[in-house]
Short mmCIF file of C-alpha atoms in Angstrom, two decimals:
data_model
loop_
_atom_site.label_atom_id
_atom_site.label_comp_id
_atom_site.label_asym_id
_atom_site.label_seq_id
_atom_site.Cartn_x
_atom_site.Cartn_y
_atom_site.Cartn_z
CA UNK A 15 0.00 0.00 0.00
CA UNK A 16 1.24 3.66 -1.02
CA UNK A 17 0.42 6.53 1.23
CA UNK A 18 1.24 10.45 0.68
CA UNK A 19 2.44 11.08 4.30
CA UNK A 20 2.33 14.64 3.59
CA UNK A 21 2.18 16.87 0.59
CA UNK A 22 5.82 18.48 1.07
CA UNK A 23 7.24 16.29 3.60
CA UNK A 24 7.77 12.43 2.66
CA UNK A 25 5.98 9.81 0.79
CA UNK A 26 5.89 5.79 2.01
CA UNK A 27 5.89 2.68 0.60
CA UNK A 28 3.98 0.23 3.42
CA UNK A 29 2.52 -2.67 4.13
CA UNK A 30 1.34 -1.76 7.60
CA UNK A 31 0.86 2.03 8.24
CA UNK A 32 1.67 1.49 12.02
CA UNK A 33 5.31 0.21 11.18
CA UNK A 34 5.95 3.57 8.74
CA UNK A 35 4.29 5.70 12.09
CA UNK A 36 6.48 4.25 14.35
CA UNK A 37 9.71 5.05 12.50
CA UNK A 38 8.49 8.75 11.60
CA UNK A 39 6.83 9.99 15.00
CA UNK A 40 9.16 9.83 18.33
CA UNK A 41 7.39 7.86 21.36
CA UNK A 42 6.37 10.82 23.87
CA UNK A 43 3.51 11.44 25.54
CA UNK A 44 1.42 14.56 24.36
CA UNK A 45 -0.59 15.74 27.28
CA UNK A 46 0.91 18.99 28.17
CA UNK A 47 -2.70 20.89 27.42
CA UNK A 48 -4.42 18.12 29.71
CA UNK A 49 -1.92 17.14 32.62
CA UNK A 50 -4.42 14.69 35.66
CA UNK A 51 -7.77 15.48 33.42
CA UNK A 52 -10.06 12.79 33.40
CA UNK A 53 -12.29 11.56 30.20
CA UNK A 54 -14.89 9.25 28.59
CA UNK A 55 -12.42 6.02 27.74
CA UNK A 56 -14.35 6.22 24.42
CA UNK A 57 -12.36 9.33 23.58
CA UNK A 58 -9.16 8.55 25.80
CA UNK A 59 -8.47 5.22 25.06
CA UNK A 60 -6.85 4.94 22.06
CA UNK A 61 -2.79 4.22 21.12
CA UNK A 62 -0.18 6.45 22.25
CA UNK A 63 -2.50 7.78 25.50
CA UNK A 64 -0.70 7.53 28.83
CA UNK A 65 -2.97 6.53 31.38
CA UNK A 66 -3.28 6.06 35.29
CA UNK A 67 -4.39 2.44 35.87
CA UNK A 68 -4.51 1.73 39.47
CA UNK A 69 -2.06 4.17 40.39
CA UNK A 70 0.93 3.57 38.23
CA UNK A 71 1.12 5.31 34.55
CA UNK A 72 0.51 3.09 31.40
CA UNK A 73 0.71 3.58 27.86
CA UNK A 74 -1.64 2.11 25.46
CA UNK A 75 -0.27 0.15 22.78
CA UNK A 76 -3.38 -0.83 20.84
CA UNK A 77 -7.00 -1.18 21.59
CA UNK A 78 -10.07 -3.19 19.83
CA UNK A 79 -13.72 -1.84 20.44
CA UNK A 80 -17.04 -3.25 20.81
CA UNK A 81 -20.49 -3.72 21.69
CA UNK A 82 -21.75 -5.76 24.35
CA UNK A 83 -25.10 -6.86 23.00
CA UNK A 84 -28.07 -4.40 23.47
CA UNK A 85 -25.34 -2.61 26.19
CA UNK A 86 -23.44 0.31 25.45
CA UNK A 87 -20.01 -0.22 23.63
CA UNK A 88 -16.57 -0.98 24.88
CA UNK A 89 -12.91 -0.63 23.99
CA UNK A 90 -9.97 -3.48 25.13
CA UNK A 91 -6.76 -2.10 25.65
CA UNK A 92 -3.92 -3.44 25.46
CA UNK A 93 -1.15 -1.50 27.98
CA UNK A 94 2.64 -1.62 28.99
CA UNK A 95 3.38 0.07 32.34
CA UNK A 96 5.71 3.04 32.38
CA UNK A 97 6.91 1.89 35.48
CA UNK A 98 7.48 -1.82 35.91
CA UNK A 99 7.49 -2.41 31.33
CA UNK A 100 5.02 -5.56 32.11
CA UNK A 101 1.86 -5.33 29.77
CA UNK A 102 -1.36 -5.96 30.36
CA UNK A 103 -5.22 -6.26 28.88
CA UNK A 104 -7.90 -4.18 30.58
CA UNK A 105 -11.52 -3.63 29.11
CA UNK A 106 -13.21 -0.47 29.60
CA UNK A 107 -16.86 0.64 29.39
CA UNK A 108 -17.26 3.84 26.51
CA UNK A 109 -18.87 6.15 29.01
CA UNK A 110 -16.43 5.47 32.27
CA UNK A 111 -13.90 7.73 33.11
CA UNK A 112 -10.42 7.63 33.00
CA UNK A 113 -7.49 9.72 33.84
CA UNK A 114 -4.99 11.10 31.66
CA UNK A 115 -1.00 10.42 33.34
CA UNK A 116 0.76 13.09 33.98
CA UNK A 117 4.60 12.96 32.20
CA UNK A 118 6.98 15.37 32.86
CA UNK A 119 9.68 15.52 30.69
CA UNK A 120 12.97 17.28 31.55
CA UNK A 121 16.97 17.35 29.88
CA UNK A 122 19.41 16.06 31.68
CA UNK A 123 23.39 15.05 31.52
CA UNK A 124 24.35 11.34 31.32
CA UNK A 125 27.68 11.42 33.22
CA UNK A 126 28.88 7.53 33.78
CA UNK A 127 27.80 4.19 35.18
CA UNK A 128 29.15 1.62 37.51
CA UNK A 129 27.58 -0.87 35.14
CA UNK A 130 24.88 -1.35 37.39
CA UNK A 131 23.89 2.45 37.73
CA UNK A 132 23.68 5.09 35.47
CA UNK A 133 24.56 9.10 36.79
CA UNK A 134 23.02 11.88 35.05
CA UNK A 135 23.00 15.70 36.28
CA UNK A 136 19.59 17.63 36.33
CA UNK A 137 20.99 20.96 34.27
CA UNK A 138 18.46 23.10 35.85
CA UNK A 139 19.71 22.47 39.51
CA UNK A 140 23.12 20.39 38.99
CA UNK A 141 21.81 17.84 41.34
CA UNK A 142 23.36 14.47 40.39
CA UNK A 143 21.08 11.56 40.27
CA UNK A 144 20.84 7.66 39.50
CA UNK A 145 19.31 5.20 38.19
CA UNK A 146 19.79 1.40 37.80
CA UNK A 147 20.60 -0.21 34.02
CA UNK A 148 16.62 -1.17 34.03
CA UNK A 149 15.29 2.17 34.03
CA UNK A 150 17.80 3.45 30.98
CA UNK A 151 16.45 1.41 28.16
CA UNK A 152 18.80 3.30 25.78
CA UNK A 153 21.78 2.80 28.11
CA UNK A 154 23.99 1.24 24.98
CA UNK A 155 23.80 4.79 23.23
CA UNK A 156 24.64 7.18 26.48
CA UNK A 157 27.94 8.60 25.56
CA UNK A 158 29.54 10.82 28.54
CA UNK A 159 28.47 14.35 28.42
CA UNK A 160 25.23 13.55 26.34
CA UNK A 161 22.15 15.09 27.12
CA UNK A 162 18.72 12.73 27.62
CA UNK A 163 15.24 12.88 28.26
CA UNK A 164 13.98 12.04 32.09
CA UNK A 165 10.32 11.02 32.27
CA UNK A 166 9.04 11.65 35.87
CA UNK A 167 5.54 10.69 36.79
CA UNK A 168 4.28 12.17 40.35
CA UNK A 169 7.82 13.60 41.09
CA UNK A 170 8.84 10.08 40.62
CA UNK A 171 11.55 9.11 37.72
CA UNK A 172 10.70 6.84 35.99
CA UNK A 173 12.88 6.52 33.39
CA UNK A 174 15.83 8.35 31.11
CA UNK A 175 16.03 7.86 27.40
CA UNK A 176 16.99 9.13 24.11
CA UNK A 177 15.08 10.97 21.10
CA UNK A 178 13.24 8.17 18.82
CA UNK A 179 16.33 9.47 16.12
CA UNK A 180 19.38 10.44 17.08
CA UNK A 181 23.02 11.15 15.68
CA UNK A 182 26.23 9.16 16.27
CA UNK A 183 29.76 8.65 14.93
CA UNK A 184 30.72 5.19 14.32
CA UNK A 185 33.79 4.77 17.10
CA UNK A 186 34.69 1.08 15.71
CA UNK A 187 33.97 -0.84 13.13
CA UNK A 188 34.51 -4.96 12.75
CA UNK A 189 35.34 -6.12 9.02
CA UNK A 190 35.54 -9.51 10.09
CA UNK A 191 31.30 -9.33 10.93
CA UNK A 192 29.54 -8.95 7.49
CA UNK A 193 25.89 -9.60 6.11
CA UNK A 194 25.15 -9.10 2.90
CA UNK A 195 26.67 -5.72 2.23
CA UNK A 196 26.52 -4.65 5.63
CA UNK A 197 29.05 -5.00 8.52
CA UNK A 198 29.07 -4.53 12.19
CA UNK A 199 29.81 -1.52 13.98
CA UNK A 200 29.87 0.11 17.31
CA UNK A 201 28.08 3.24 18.30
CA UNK A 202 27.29 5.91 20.98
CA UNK A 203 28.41 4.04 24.83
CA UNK A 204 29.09 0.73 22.92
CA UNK A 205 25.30 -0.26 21.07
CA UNK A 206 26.06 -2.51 18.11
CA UNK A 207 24.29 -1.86 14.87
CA UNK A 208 25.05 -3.36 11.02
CA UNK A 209 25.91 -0.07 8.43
CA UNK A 210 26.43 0.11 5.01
CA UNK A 211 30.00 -1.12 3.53
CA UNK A 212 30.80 2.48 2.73
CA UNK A 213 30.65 3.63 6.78
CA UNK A 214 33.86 4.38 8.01
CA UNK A 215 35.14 5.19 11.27
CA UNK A 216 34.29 8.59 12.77
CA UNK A 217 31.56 8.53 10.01
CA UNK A 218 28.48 10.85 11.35
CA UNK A 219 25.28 8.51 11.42
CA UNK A 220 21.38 8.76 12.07
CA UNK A 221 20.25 5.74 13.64
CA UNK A 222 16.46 4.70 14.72
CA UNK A 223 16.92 4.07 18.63
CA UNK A 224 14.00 2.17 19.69
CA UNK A 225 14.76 -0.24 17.10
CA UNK A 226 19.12 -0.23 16.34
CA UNK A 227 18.20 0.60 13.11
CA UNK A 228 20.55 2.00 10.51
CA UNK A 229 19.03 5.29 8.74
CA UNK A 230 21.86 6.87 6.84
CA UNK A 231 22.94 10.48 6.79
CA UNK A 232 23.18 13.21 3.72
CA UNK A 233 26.38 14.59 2.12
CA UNK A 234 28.48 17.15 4.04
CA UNK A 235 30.69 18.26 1.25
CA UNK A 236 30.75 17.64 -2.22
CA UNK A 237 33.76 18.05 -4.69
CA UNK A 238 35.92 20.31 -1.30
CA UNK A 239 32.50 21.97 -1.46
CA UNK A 240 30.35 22.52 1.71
CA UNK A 241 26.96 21.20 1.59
CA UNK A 242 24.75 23.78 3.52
CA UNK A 243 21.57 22.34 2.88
CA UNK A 244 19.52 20.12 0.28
CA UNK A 245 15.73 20.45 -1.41
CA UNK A 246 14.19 16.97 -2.99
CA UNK A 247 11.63 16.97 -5.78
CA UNK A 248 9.99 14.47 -7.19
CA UNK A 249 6.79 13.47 -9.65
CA UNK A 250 4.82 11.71 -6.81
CA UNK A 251 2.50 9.57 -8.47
CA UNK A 252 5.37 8.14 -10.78
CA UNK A 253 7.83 7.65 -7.68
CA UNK A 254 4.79 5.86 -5.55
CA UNK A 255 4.40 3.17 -8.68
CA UNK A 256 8.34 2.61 -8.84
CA UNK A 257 8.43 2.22 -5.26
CA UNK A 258 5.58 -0.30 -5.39
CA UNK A 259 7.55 -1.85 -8.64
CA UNK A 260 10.32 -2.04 -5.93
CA UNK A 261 8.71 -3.84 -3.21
CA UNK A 262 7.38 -5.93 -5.94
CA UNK A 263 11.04 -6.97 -7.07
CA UNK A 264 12.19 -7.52 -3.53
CA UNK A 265 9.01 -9.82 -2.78
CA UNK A 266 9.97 -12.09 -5.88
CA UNK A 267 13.82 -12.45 -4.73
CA UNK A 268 13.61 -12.99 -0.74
CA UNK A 269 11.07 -14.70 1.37
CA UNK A 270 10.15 -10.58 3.59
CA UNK A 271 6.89 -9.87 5.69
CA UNK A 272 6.76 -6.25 5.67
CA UNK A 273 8.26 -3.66 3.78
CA UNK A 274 8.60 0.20 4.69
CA UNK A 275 9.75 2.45 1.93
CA UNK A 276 10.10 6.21 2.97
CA UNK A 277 11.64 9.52 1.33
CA UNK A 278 11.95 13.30 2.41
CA UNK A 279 10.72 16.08 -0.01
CA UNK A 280 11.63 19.35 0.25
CA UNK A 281 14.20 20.78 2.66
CA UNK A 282 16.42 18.83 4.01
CA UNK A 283 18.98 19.81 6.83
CA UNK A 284 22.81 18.45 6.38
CA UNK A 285 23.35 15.00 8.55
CA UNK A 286 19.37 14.71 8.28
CA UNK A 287 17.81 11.37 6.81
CA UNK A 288 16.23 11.56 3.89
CA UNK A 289 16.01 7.62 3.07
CA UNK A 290 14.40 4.73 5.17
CA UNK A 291 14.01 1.40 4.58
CA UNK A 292 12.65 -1.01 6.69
CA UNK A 293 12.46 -4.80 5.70
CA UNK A 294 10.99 -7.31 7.75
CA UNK A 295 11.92 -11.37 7.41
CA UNK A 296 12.24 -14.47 9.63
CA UNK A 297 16.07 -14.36 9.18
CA UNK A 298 18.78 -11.34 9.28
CA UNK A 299 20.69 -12.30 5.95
CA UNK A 300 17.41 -12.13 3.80
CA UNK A 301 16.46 -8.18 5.34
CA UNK A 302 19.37 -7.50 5.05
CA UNK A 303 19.96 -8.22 1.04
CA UNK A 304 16.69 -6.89 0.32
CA UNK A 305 17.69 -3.91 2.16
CA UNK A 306 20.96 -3.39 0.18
CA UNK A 307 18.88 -3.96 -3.57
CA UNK A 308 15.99 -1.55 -2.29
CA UNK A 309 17.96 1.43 -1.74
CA UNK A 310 20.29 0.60 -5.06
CA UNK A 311 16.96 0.60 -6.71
CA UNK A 312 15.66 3.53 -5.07
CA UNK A 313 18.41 5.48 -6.24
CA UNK A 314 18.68 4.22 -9.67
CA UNK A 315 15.21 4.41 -10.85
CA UNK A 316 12.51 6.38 -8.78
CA UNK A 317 12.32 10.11 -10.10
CA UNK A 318 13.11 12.01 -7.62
CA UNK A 319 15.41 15.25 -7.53
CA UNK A 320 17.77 16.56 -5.43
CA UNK A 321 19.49 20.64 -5.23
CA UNK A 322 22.42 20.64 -3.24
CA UNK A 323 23.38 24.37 -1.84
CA UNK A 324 26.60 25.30 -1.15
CA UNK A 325 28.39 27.48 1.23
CA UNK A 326 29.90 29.90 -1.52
CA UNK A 327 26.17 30.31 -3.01
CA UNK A 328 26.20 28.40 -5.55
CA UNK A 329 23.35 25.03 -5.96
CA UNK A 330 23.29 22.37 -8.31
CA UNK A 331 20.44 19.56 -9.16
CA UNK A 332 21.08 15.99 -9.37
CA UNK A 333 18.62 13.68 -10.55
CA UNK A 334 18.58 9.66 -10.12
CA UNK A 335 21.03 7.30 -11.67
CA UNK A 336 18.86 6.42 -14.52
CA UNK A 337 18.16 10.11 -15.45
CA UNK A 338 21.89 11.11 -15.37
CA UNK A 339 21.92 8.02 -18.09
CA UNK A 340 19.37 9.43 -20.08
CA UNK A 341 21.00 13.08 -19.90
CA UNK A 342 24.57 11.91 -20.57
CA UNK A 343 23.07 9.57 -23.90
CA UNK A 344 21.26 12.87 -25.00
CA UNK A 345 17.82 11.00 -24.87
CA UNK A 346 16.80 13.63 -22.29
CA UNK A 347 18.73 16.74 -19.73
CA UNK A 348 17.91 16.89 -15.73
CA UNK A 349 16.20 20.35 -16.57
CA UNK A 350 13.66 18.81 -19.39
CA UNK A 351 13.16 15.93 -16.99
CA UNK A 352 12.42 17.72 -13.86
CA UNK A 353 9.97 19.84 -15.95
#
């Protein structure tokens, strides 16, 4: 299934619009308008809402709804707590009431560990606090001096993470440990993650979090140039079809499940991602593979434009692979096929 994500932002190639939703939108908890308000579960209930359930905060992962016969209607919910991460199943009636959690979210420093305990510093009042491996669920990415998220619920912490996205430079890299045009590298306070042959050491990476998910970068410099920003165009109905065409391909090569195709339009900052690919299979060394063809195919044939602008002023467009083909064999230029 295609879907325009948004008319000047990115376009996705999916088979399950919750998998594309979870890459693109960070896990917080939106409730600063509504902090301890109560509500009909009909209208509360739903994914993403953190709840009080006896006490302790819970976010709901998913929920089904119902009717109980000639009664009014329900909705199931199924919850993790914020607190102890067990999950649970709780049924609610439409009209009862529930109560909205209150998160607070503040920055903090991550300073070291004891391998048992993390210690951050609060930068508002320079307290130093801690908090055992359990609570940091990102723990592999701290890097000393980096600053985190702390969740508190009830003046309580609960836990300290990381943004959903976040930037890294590759500190080692292990040639000996390769997949199907990927090898393994080290990241952030020592998180392992599989990059791209072309990754080098000290290489500046974006990399999904939640899921230790390689998501690329864009150029810094370009022929001693620097690269101060980029803008992608693209025909979208054509570029939804040869994304489709893509999935397609990969689906007739390896045994996948799901497949996530997803690219940036418009303005793009330096280091930002404009590319991700997410493939789904029962083994590593078939996601991987498809992985590696996607994005070669991506780039080679799916029309899409991009303007690189340069410190000194100047820009330049590049299209696709296929495009600079056509331009270089006279069949067509980059300006006449942009137009």
């Amino acid at each position: 299934m295609f879907r325009l994500v948004s008319k000047r932002v990115a376009f996705a190639a999916n088979s399950s619009e919750s998998s594309w939703r979870a890459l693109a939108q960070p896990l917080v908890f939106n409730l600063s308008a509504r902090f301890m308000s109560k509500e009909r579960a009909g209208k509360a209930v739903k994914p993403g809402a953190a709840l009080v359930i006896d006490g302790a905060p819970h976010k709901v992962l998913k929920i089904t709804q119902g009717k109980r016969g000639k009664g009014g209607g329900y909705v199931r919910a199924y919850m993790k707590n914020v607190v102890t991460k067990t999950t649970t199943e709780k049924t609610f009636l439409v009209d009862e009431t529930v109560e909205y959690a209150e998160m607070e979210k503040e920055d903090v420093q991550y300073n070291w560990n004891d391998g048992s305990n993390f210690y951050f510093m609060n930068l508002s009042t320079f307290e130093e606090f801690s908090l055992p491996k359990e609570e940091c669920p990102d723990w592999e990415f701290f890097s000393e001096g980096q600053e985190v998220t702390m969740r508190k619920f009830k003046d309580e912490v609960i836990s300290v993470s990381l943004p959903k996205v976040c930037e890294f430079t590759v500190l080692t890299i292990d040639e000996t440990r390769t997949s199907s045009n990927f090898k393994a590298a080290t990241i952030g306070g020592g998180a392992e993650i599989y990059v791209p042959m072309f990754i080098e050491v000290g290489t500046k990476i974006r990399v999904n979090v939640e899921e230790k998910v390689f998501l690329g970068t864009t150029r810094e410099f370009f022929e001693d140039k620097d690269v101060v920003h980029l803008e992608y165009e693209a025909y979208t109905d054509m570029a939804l079809q040869t994304m489709l065409e893509i999935c397609d391909k990969v689906r007739e090569r390896w045994p996948v499940l799901n497949i996530v195709i997803q690219h940036k339009l418009g303005d793009c900052p330096v280091l930002d991602v404009s590319v991700a690919i997410i493939i789904s299979s029962e083994h590593r060394k078939e996601s991987l593979a498809a992985l590696s063809f996607a994005i070669d195919e991506l780039k080679l044939i799916v029309p899409i434009w991009k303007k690189e602008h340069y410190g000194d002023g100047d820009c330049n467009w590049k299209s696709n692979a296929q495009q600079a083909k056509e331009a270089a064999e006279g069949t067509t230029t980059e300006e006449d096929a942009k137009r």
